[in-house]
Amino acid sequence: MTQFEEGRFRQGLIQFIFDRTKESFSESDDLFASGLINSLFALDLIAYVEDQADIEVTSELLSSQNFRTIDSIVQMASLMARHGGERVRAGD
Amino acid sequence: MQATDKYSALQARFATSTLDNNHPRKALAILAEGPYLTPAAPRQFGGAGESYLELASLCEALGAVDTAARTIVTIQSAIAAAILRWGTDEQKRRYVPPLARGDLLGAIAFSEEGAGSDLSLVSSALNVERSTLSGQKTWVSMGVDADLALVLTRVEGGFSCWLVRLGPGVERIAKYSDGMSHCGLADLRFDPSVPTRHELLGPHGLALATVVQTTLDVGRLCIAAGSAGIVRTTLELGVERANDRAQGSSFLADHQITRQRIATIAVALETSEALVYRAAAAFAQADSDHRRLTWIAKYAAAAAADKSARDVADMFGASGISSESKITALRHDAWLMTLIEGAPSLSEDVIGQMTLGKMK
């Protein structure tokens, strides 16, 4: 993805989560409370976000509220993608 | 991929070493002479900047001659990978170079008596205010000798991993198993009244989905490669035995049943290696399927090692059931390879789940 497109990223993310979990989450559902993040699937989700938004998800990013909901993931990715076209590191 | 050629000089060092209680430290010293402890770590952190294919190749070569040496590379590389992926810049600088040099021998302390296959049952805990750990970790490879352990504990709302200096507050209780018998296996018992030196690694509360996965993924690849190495050695021993052992005027190799047995081991070696290097290549390319492929490689290579070691032991008759014999040690190691990081039934369940998810 040369340029980050928020709408496309959001749609892709929703589809990815549905494909892998067979569960429909609303964009404000707490993914942590669902147990989704604390499972084998979590690393795949992180890898997906890193790949699609061209960012590196560090512990710092993950510890905060960034991965709590689909909305917050999109917001984080969007913010980081705007910070620079290159792969940006959290906390830098 | 001929693991044996590039590492033949290194293998020779282990083939001649005598196994005793000092073996882990001696093996560490030999490995520390070259870029062997964390080959896949970047050069700036003391690694060799090699790919996971090279790590697999090294582990296959070491697995063929010395399970303890293969285990040390596994632990150092897995902990380094977890720190490089989830640690702070300061943690990368502070821990990875000493792991690469062998100044710090690591240990992975996840399992407990009541939490093996299912780590979400872990009950060890860290009292943050008093800086003390409680609980007991079991079957920790290198636990007798390690300087630093990656310890998984329960925390409020999840699980966290800690880099713990093994010193005051941690009692080592040596354990014995016929498999991996020179890998310094031990339980680590934490004394809740003595503070330990420790620091958090990775996101607090989310260790099971992050640090633990990274550590076990790398560990599983190394075990798969080491198992392929065991298959290679059983094949060599089997061929040697088939050509040397004579009854009257005929050799074992003259019998069709012997040739059939050798053939199945030769096929097992080729398939194990193919699966291991396919998984390693997926790792190297950050392919999203790498975890499933690694489970498959480990499941198949360990089963192949187990079966090959049993088949070749048969060819040695009673002399193959001696504690002095090489094939007996390989049998025990191979059996253990089928059990660690996912026993066969658990592996099947995980591979099945992942495949159902992938193929949807």
Short mmCIF file of C-alpha atoms in Angstrom, two decimals:
data_model
loop_
_atom_site.label_atom_id
_atom_site.label_comp_id
_atom_site.label_asym_id
_atom_site.label_seq_id
_atom_site.Cartn_x
_atom_site.Cartn_y
_atom_site.Cartn_z
CA MET A 1 0.00 0.00 0.00
CA THR A 2 1.78 3.09 -1.20
CA GLN A 3 -0.64 5.51 0.37
CA PHE A 4 -2.68 4.75 3.44
CA GLU A 5 -6.40 4.77 2.72
CA GLU A 6 -8.34 4.72 5.94
CA GLY A 7 -11.60 3.42 4.50
CA ARG A 8 -9.97 0.57 2.66
CA PHE A 9 -7.85 -0.33 5.70
CA ARG A 10 -10.96 -0.36 7.93
CA GLN A 11 -12.91 -2.59 5.56
CA GLY A 12 -9.98 -4.94 5.13
CA LEU A 13 -9.48 -5.18 8.88
CA ILE A 14 -13.14 -5.98 9.56
CA GLN A 15 -13.07 -8.65 6.88
CA PHE A 16 -9.79 -10.11 8.16
CA ILE A 17 -11.12 -10.42 11.70
CA PHE A 18 -14.36 -11.96 10.49
CA ASP A 19 -12.59 -14.43 8.19
CA ARG A 20 -10.34 -15.60 10.98
CA THR A 21 -12.76 -15.64 13.91
CA LYS A 22 -16.10 -16.18 12.19
CA GLU A 23 -17.43 -13.55 14.59
CA SER A 24 -18.77 -10.13 13.71
CA PHE A 25 -17.40 -7.39 15.90
CA SER A 26 -18.78 -3.90 15.86
CA GLU A 27 -16.16 -1.22 15.38
CA SER A 28 -16.33 -0.22 19.04
CA ASP A 29 -16.41 -3.73 20.58
CA ASP A 30 -13.68 -4.38 23.13
CA LEU A 31 -11.42 -6.92 21.41
CA PHE A 32 -9.46 -7.56 24.61
CA ALA A 33 -12.59 -8.40 26.59
CA SER A 34 -13.62 -10.79 23.81
CA GLY A 35 -10.48 -12.82 24.47
CA LEU A 36 -9.53 -12.35 20.83
CA ILE A 37 -6.32 -10.47 21.49
CA ASN A 38 -5.11 -12.98 24.03
CA SER A 39 -5.10 -15.88 21.62
CA LEU A 40 -3.05 -17.45 18.85
CA PHE A 41 -4.84 -15.09 16.49
CA ALA A 42 -3.41 -11.97 18.07
CA LEU A 43 0.03 -12.15 16.45
CA ASP A 44 -1.58 -12.70 13.06
CA LEU A 45 -3.75 -9.63 13.61
CA ILE A 46 -0.70 -7.59 14.56
CA ALA A 47 1.16 -8.85 11.49
CA TYR A 48 -1.82 -7.96 9.32
CA VAL A 49 -1.98 -4.41 10.67
CA GLU A 50 1.79 -3.98 10.29
CA ASP A 51 1.66 -5.19 6.72
CA GLN A 52 -1.39 -3.23 5.62
CA ALA A 53 -0.53 0.05 7.33
CA ASP A 54 3.25 -0.32 6.90
CA ILE A 55 3.99 0.34 10.55
CA GLU A 56 5.74 -1.59 13.31
CA VAL A 57 3.56 -2.47 16.26
CA THR A 58 5.81 -2.35 19.31
CA SER A 59 5.00 -3.38 22.89
CA GLU A 60 4.41 0.26 23.68
CA LEU A 61 1.70 0.56 21.03
CA LEU A 62 0.11 -2.68 22.11
CA SER A 63 0.12 -1.85 25.81
CA SER A 64 -1.87 1.29 25.32
CA GLN A 65 -5.46 1.46 24.21
CA ASN A 66 -4.55 1.24 20.54
CA PHE A 67 -5.60 -2.33 19.97
CA ARG A 68 -8.74 -2.27 22.09
CA THR A 69 -11.26 -1.78 19.29
CA ILE A 70 -11.39 -1.83 15.51
CA ASP A 71 -11.89 1.95 15.68
CA SER A 72 -8.79 2.47 17.78
CA ILE A 73 -6.66 0.26 15.51
CA VAL A 74 -7.77 2.28 12.49
CA GLN A 75 -7.10 5.54 14.32
CA MET A 76 -3.62 4.43 15.36
CA ALA A 77 -2.72 3.14 11.89
CA SER A 78 -4.02 6.29 10.28
CA LEU A 79 -2.07 8.53 12.64
CA MET A 80 1.14 6.60 12.18
CA ALA A 81 0.78 6.34 8.42
CA ARG A 82 0.38 10.14 8.25
CA HIS A 83 3.55 10.56 10.27
CA GLY A 84 5.65 9.36 7.40
CA GLY A 85 5.35 7.23 4.35
CA GLU A 86 8.15 4.97 5.55
CA ARG A 87 7.78 2.26 8.11
CA VAL A 88 7.58 4.24 11.33
CA ARG A 89 8.34 3.02 14.78
CA ALA A 90 6.12 3.64 17.73
CA GLY A 91 7.64 5.88 20.34
CA ASP A 92 10.20 7.38 17.98
CA MET B 1 20.51 -28.34 2.25
CA GLN B 2 23.58 -30.12 3.59
CA ALA B 3 23.78 -28.96 7.16
CA THR B 4 26.59 -31.37 7.84
CA ASP B 5 29.12 -29.90 5.42
CA LYS B 6 29.30 -26.33 6.65
CA TYR B 7 29.26 -27.33 10.29
CA SER B 8 31.36 -30.50 10.18
CA ALA B 9 34.24 -28.98 12.16
CA LEU B 10 31.84 -27.75 14.83
CA GLN B 11 30.11 -31.14 14.91
CA ALA B 12 33.44 -32.86 15.44
CA ARG B 13 34.01 -30.81 18.61
CA PHE B 14 30.81 -32.21 20.09
CA ALA B 15 31.21 -35.74 18.80
CA THR B 16 34.29 -36.15 20.96
CA SER B 17 33.21 -34.32 24.11
CA THR B 18 32.48 -36.42 27.18
CA LEU B 19 29.07 -35.95 28.69
CA ASP B 20 28.99 -35.00 32.36
CA ASN B 21 27.29 -32.46 34.59
CA ASN B 22 29.55 -29.70 33.28
CA HIS B 23 28.44 -30.38 29.74
CA PRO B 24 26.11 -27.37 29.34
CA ARG B 25 28.85 -24.89 30.30
CA LYS B 26 31.41 -26.64 28.09
CA ALA B 27 28.99 -26.72 25.16
CA LEU B 28 28.23 -23.03 25.69
CA ALA B 29 31.95 -22.21 25.61
CA ILE B 30 32.44 -24.10 22.33
CA LEU B 31 29.42 -22.41 20.71
CA ALA B 32 30.56 -18.99 21.93
CA GLU B 33 33.77 -19.32 19.91
CA GLY B 34 31.79 -18.70 16.70
CA PRO B 35 28.63 -16.87 15.59
CA TYR B 36 26.49 -19.77 16.71
CA LEU B 37 24.40 -18.71 19.68
CA THR B 38 22.07 -16.24 17.97
CA PRO B 39 22.84 -16.50 14.23
CA ALA B 40 19.58 -14.82 13.22
CA ALA B 41 20.07 -11.72 15.39
CA PRO B 42 21.28 -8.57 13.60
CA ARG B 43 25.01 -7.85 13.70
CA GLN B 44 24.49 -4.62 15.65
CA PHE B 45 23.26 -6.76 18.54
CA GLY B 46 26.05 -9.32 18.32
CA GLY B 47 24.29 -11.79 16.05
CA ALA B 48 25.43 -13.00 12.65
CA GLY B 49 22.63 -11.27 10.71
CA GLU B 50 21.76 -14.60 9.09
CA SER B 51 18.32 -15.80 8.09
CA TYR B 52 16.20 -18.38 9.85
CA LEU B 53 17.32 -20.87 7.20
CA GLU B 54 20.81 -20.63 8.65
CA LEU B 55 19.49 -21.06 12.20
CA ALA B 56 17.63 -24.20 11.06
CA SER B 57 20.74 -25.49 9.32
CA LEU B 58 22.84 -25.01 12.45
CA CYS B 59 20.22 -26.67 14.65
CA GLU B 60 20.03 -29.64 12.31
CA ALA B 61 23.81 -30.03 12.43
CA LEU B 62 23.90 -29.77 16.22
CA GLY B 63 20.83 -31.96 16.73
CA ALA B 64 22.67 -34.68 14.85
CA VAL B 65 25.53 -34.74 17.37
CA ASP B 66 24.53 -33.10 20.65
CA THR B 67 21.03 -32.29 21.84
CA ALA B 68 22.38 -30.09 24.65
CA ALA B 69 24.26 -27.88 22.19
CA ARG B 70 21.17 -27.66 19.98
CA THR B 71 19.13 -26.75 23.05
CA ILE B 72 21.49 -23.92 24.01
CA VAL B 73 21.25 -22.39 20.51
CA THR B 74 17.47 -22.78 20.68
CA ILE B 75 17.17 -20.95 23.98
CA GLN B 76 19.62 -18.14 23.20
CA SER B 77 18.03 -17.56 19.78
CA ALA B 78 14.43 -17.74 21.01
CA ILE B 79 14.98 -15.31 23.90
CA ALA B 80 16.95 -12.95 21.64
CA ALA B 81 14.12 -13.05 19.08
CA ALA B 82 11.54 -12.24 21.76
CA ILE B 83 13.62 -9.31 23.04
CA LEU B 84 14.29 -8.01 19.52
CA ARG B 85 10.58 -8.19 18.70
CA TRP B 86 9.02 -6.96 21.94
CA GLY B 87 11.78 -5.38 24.03
CA THR B 88 12.69 -1.73 24.42
CA ASP B 89 15.76 -0.40 22.62
CA GLU B 90 17.56 -0.46 25.93
CA GLN B 91 16.65 -4.09 26.56
CA LYS B 92 17.88 -5.04 23.10
CA ARG B 93 21.23 -3.40 23.80
CA ARG B 94 21.53 -4.75 27.33
CA TYR B 95 20.56 -8.38 26.78
CA VAL B 96 21.01 -9.50 23.18
CA PRO B 97 24.81 -9.02 22.84
CA PRO B 98 25.56 -11.00 26.05
CA LEU B 99 23.19 -13.76 24.88
CA ALA B 100 25.01 -13.78 21.53
CA ARG B 101 28.45 -13.93 23.20
CA GLY B 102 27.45 -16.56 25.73
CA ASP B 103 28.09 -14.22 28.67
CA LEU B 104 24.50 -14.85 29.70
CA LEU B 105 23.09 -18.37 29.44
CA GLY B 106 19.34 -18.22 29.13
CA ALA B 107 16.46 -20.44 30.19
CA ILE B 108 12.80 -20.41 29.22
CA ALA B 109 10.59 -20.81 32.28
CA PHE B 110 7.01 -21.09 31.11
CA SER B 111 5.71 -24.53 32.14
CA GLU B 112 4.46 -25.44 35.60
CA GLU B 113 3.26 -28.68 37.13
CA GLY B 114 -0.31 -27.68 36.33
CA ALA B 115 0.35 -25.72 33.13
CA GLY B 116 2.16 -27.38 30.25
CA SER B 117 0.27 -27.54 26.97
CA ASP B 118 -2.11 -24.88 28.24
CA LEU B 119 -0.05 -21.97 29.52
CA SER B 120 -3.16 -20.00 30.42
CA LEU B 121 -3.21 -22.16 33.58
CA VAL B 122 0.09 -20.68 34.82
CA SER B 123 -0.16 -19.60 38.46
CA SER B 124 3.30 -18.17 39.24
CA ALA B 125 3.03 -14.53 40.19
CA LEU B 126 5.15 -11.45 40.75
CA ASN B 127 4.53 -9.15 43.66
CA VAL B 128 5.47 -5.82 42.11
CA GLU B 129 5.60 -3.86 45.38
CA ARG B 130 7.93 -6.33 47.08
CA SER B 131 9.75 -7.37 43.89
CA THR B 132 9.26 -11.02 44.70
CA LEU B 133 8.20 -14.01 42.64
CA SER B 134 6.14 -16.94 43.83
CA GLY B 135 5.47 -20.31 42.29
CA GLN B 136 7.51 -23.06 40.66
CA LYS B 137 8.51 -23.60 37.04
CA THR B 138 9.24 -27.11 35.86
CA TRP B 139 11.37 -28.94 33.28
CA VAL B 140 13.42 -25.85 32.54
CA SER B 141 16.24 -26.72 30.11
CA MET B 142 19.56 -25.25 31.30
CA GLY B 143 17.80 -24.39 34.57
CA VAL B 144 20.80 -25.74 36.51
CA ASP B 145 23.26 -23.36 34.86
CA ALA B 146 21.33 -20.43 33.42
CA ASP B 147 22.05 -16.82 34.38
CA LEU B 148 18.86 -15.33 33.01
CA ALA B 149 15.36 -16.77 32.69
CA LEU B 150 12.38 -15.63 30.69
CA VAL B 151 9.60 -16.21 33.21
CA LEU B 152 5.87 -16.23 32.49
CA THR B 153 3.58 -15.14 35.32
CA ARG B 154 -0.07 -14.44 35.86
CA VAL B 155 -0.92 -10.76 36.34
CA GLU B 156 -4.18 -8.94 36.76
CA GLY B 157 -6.14 -9.37 33.55
CA GLY B 158 -3.63 -11.60 31.78
CA PHE B 159 -0.03 -12.78 31.71
CA SER B 160 3.34 -11.07 31.57
CA CYS B 161 6.89 -12.18 30.80
CA TRP B 162 9.85 -11.07 32.89
CA LEU B 163 13.59 -11.25 32.34
CA VAL B 164 14.74 -12.60 35.70
CA ARG B 165 18.36 -12.84 36.89
CA LEU B 166 18.80 -16.26 38.45
CA GLY B 167 20.33 -15.57 41.83
CA PRO B 168 18.88 -14.87 45.26
CA GLY B 169 15.19 -15.76 45.47
CA VAL B 170 15.39 -18.58 42.92
CA GLU B 171 16.15 -22.13 43.98
CA ARG B 172 17.26 -24.61 41.28
CA ILE B 173 16.16 -28.20 41.74
CA ALA B 174 17.94 -30.46 39.25
CA LYS B 175 15.74 -33.02 37.51
CA TYR B 176 16.67 -36.09 35.57
CA SER B 177 15.16 -37.38 32.37
CA ASP B 178 16.57 -40.10 30.13
CA GLY B 179 15.91 -37.76 27.20
CA MET B 180 17.91 -34.49 27.01
CA SER B 181 19.91 -35.94 29.88
CA HIS B 182 22.73 -33.38 29.67
CA CYS B 183 20.60 -30.27 29.19
CA GLY B 184 20.71 -29.12 32.81
CA LEU B 185 17.00 -29.79 33.34
CA ALA B 186 15.70 -28.24 36.55
CA ASP B 187 12.72 -26.87 38.36
CA LEU B 188 12.98 -23.24 39.42
CA ARG B 189 11.32 -22.53 42.75
CA PHE B 190 10.74 -18.90 43.61
CA ASP B 191 11.09 -17.79 47.22
CA PRO B 192 8.32 -15.25 47.92
CA SER B 193 10.31 -13.72 50.77
CA VAL B 194 13.42 -12.80 48.74
CA PRO B 195 13.40 -10.00 46.13
CA THR B 196 14.65 -10.88 42.64
CA ARG B 197 16.20 -8.77 39.89
CA HIS B 198 13.73 -8.68 37.07
CA GLU B 199 12.20 -6.50 34.37
CA LEU B 200 9.10 -6.69 32.25
CA LEU B 201 9.54 -7.84 28.65
CA GLY B 202 6.82 -6.90 26.20
CA PRO B 203 3.30 -5.62 26.70
CA HIS B 204 2.05 -6.04 30.25
CA GLY B 205 -0.76 -8.58 30.49
CA LEU B 206 -0.49 -9.66 26.86
CA ALA B 207 2.48 -12.05 27.02
CA LEU B 208 0.60 -15.14 25.83
CA ALA B 209 -0.20 -13.50 22.51
CA THR B 210 3.17 -11.81 22.06
CA VAL B 211 6.41 -12.73 23.87
CA VAL B 212 5.38 -16.35 24.48
CA GLN B 213 4.37 -16.88 20.84
CA THR B 214 7.58 -15.41 19.44
CA THR B 215 9.70 -17.47 21.84
CA LEU B 216 7.89 -20.72 21.14
CA ASP B 217 7.78 -20.16 17.36
CA VAL B 218 11.56 -19.87 17.18
CA GLY B 219 12.02 -22.70 19.68
CA ARG B 220 9.74 -24.98 17.70
CA LEU B 221 11.64 -24.32 14.46
CA CYS B 222 14.93 -25.21 16.21
CA ILE B 223 13.44 -28.40 17.69
CA ALA B 224 12.08 -29.41 14.28
CA ALA B 225 15.54 -28.88 12.74
CA GLY B 226 17.24 -30.72 15.62
CA SER B 227 14.84 -33.63 15.08
CA ALA B 228 15.81 -33.78 11.40
CA GLY B 229 19.42 -33.95 12.62
CA ILE B 230 18.53 -36.93 14.80
CA VAL B 231 16.99 -38.66 11.77
CA ARG B 232 20.24 -38.07 9.86
CA THR B 233 22.34 -39.63 12.62
CA THR B 234 20.03 -42.64 12.97
CA LEU B 235 20.34 -43.19 9.22
CA GLU B 236 24.14 -43.04 9.42
CA LEU B 237 24.17 -45.48 12.33
CA GLY B 238 21.73 -47.77 10.52
CA VAL B 239 23.78 -47.83 7.33
CA GLU B 240 26.96 -48.49 9.30
CA ARG B 241 25.31 -51.31 11.19
CA ALA B 242 23.81 -52.82 8.03
CA ASN B 243 27.24 -52.95 6.39
CA ASP B 244 29.21 -54.12 9.45
CA ARG B 245 27.03 -56.67 11.13
CA ALA B 246 27.52 -60.16 9.72
CA GLN B 247 25.77 -63.42 10.58
CA GLY B 248 27.71 -66.24 8.99
CA SER B 249 28.51 -65.11 5.48
CA SER B 250 25.71 -62.57 5.08
CA PHE B 251 25.53 -58.98 6.25
CA LEU B 252 22.39 -57.22 7.48
CA ALA B 253 22.48 -55.18 4.27
CA ASP B 254 22.06 -58.38 2.28
CA HIS B 255 18.53 -58.78 3.61
CA GLN B 256 15.66 -57.11 1.80
CA ILE B 257 14.01 -56.20 5.10
CA THR B 258 17.11 -54.21 6.12
CA ARG B 259 17.14 -52.34 2.83
CA GLN B 260 13.46 -51.57 3.26
CA ARG B 261 14.11 -50.23 6.75
CA ILE B 262 16.97 -48.05 5.52
CA ALA B 263 14.76 -46.81 2.68
CA THR B 264 12.01 -45.64 5.02
CA ILE B 265 14.55 -43.74 7.15
CA ALA B 266 16.09 -42.17 4.04
CA VAL B 267 12.62 -40.99 2.96
CA ALA B 268 11.94 -39.72 6.49
CA LEU B 269 15.15 -37.68 6.41
CA GLU B 270 14.33 -36.05 3.08
CA THR B 271 10.74 -35.23 4.06
CA SER B 272 11.77 -33.90 7.49
CA GLU B 273 14.41 -31.65 5.98
CA ALA B 274 12.04 -30.43 3.27
CA LEU B 275 9.42 -29.47 5.87
CA VAL B 276 11.96 -27.84 8.18
CA TYR B 277 13.48 -25.69 5.45
CA ARG B 278 10.07 -24.81 4.06
CA ALA B 279 9.07 -23.55 7.51
CA ALA B 280 12.38 -21.72 7.91
CA ALA B 281 11.94 -20.04 4.52
CA ALA B 282 8.43 -18.93 5.55
CA PHE B 283 9.97 -17.48 8.74
CA ALA B 284 12.64 -15.69 6.74
CA GLN B 285 10.04 -14.15 4.41
CA ALA B 286 7.71 -13.26 7.32
CA ASP B 287 5.07 -15.38 5.56
CA SER B 288 1.85 -15.31 7.60
CA ASP B 289 1.66 -19.10 7.33
CA HIS B 290 5.05 -19.62 9.03
CA ARG B 291 3.59 -20.64 12.39
CA ARG B 292 1.42 -23.40 10.92
CA LEU B 293 4.28 -24.65 8.75
CA THR B 294 6.57 -24.74 11.79
CA TRP B 295 4.06 -26.79 13.79
CA ILE B 296 3.81 -29.18 10.84
CA ALA B 297 7.60 -29.47 10.50
CA LYS B 298 8.09 -30.09 14.20
CA TYR B 299 5.28 -32.65 14.35
CA ALA B 300 6.58 -34.59 11.35
CA ALA B 301 10.33 -34.35 12.03
CA ALA B 302 9.99 -35.37 15.68
CA ALA B 303 7.80 -38.35 14.73
CA ALA B 304 10.34 -39.32 12.06
CA ALA B 305 13.19 -39.09 14.58
CA ASP B 306 11.27 -41.20 17.07
CA LYS B 307 10.44 -43.93 14.55
CA SER B 308 13.89 -43.97 12.92
CA ALA B 309 15.65 -44.22 16.28
CA ARG B 310 13.46 -47.17 17.27
CA ASP B 311 13.97 -48.92 13.94
CA VAL B 312 17.73 -48.53 14.06
CA ALA B 313 17.89 -49.58 17.71
CA ASP B 314 16.28 -52.88 16.63
CA MET B 315 19.19 -53.45 14.26
CA PHE B 316 21.58 -53.30 17.20
CA GLY B 317 19.73 -55.98 19.17
CA ALA B 318 20.53 -56.10 22.87
CA SER B 319 23.56 -53.85 22.42
CA GLY B 320 21.14 -51.08 21.39
CA ILE B 321 19.51 -51.11 24.82
CA SER B 322 22.61 -50.10 26.73
CA SER B 323 22.95 -46.78 28.49
CA GLU B 324 26.39 -46.57 26.86
CA SER B 325 25.08 -46.84 23.33
CA LYS B 326 24.62 -43.86 21.09
CA ILE B 327 21.37 -45.16 19.63
CA THR B 328 19.81 -45.43 23.10
CA ALA B 329 20.57 -41.78 23.86
CA LEU B 330 19.12 -40.83 20.46
CA ARG B 331 15.99 -42.88 21.16
CA HIS B 332 15.36 -41.05 24.40
CA ASP B 333 16.08 -37.64 22.87
CA ALA B 334 13.85 -38.37 19.87
CA TRP B 335 10.99 -39.50 22.10
CA LEU B 336 11.28 -36.26 24.06
CA MET B 337 11.31 -34.24 20.80
CA THR B 338 7.83 -35.61 20.06
CA LEU B 339 6.63 -34.31 23.43
CA ILE B 340 8.15 -30.85 23.88
CA GLU B 341 6.56 -27.72 22.40
CA GLY B 342 3.46 -29.70 21.50
CA ALA B 343 2.89 -33.44 22.01
CA PRO B 344 1.48 -35.27 18.94
CA SER B 345 -2.19 -35.02 19.93
CA LEU B 346 -1.88 -31.33 20.81
CA SER B 347 0.05 -30.66 17.59
CA GLU B 348 -2.69 -32.31 15.57
CA ASP B 349 -5.30 -30.16 17.28
CA VAL B 350 -3.36 -26.94 16.66
CA ILE B 351 -2.45 -27.81 13.06
CA GLY B 352 -6.08 -28.77 12.45
CA GLN B 353 -7.36 -25.48 13.88
CA MET B 354 -4.87 -23.42 11.90
CA THR B 355 -5.61 -25.28 8.70
CA LEU B 356 -9.37 -24.88 9.13
CA GLY B 357 -8.80 -21.16 9.73
CA LYS B 358 -6.57 -20.85 6.68
CA MET B 359 -8.69 -22.83 4.23
CA LYS B 360 -11.99 -21.50 5.62
#
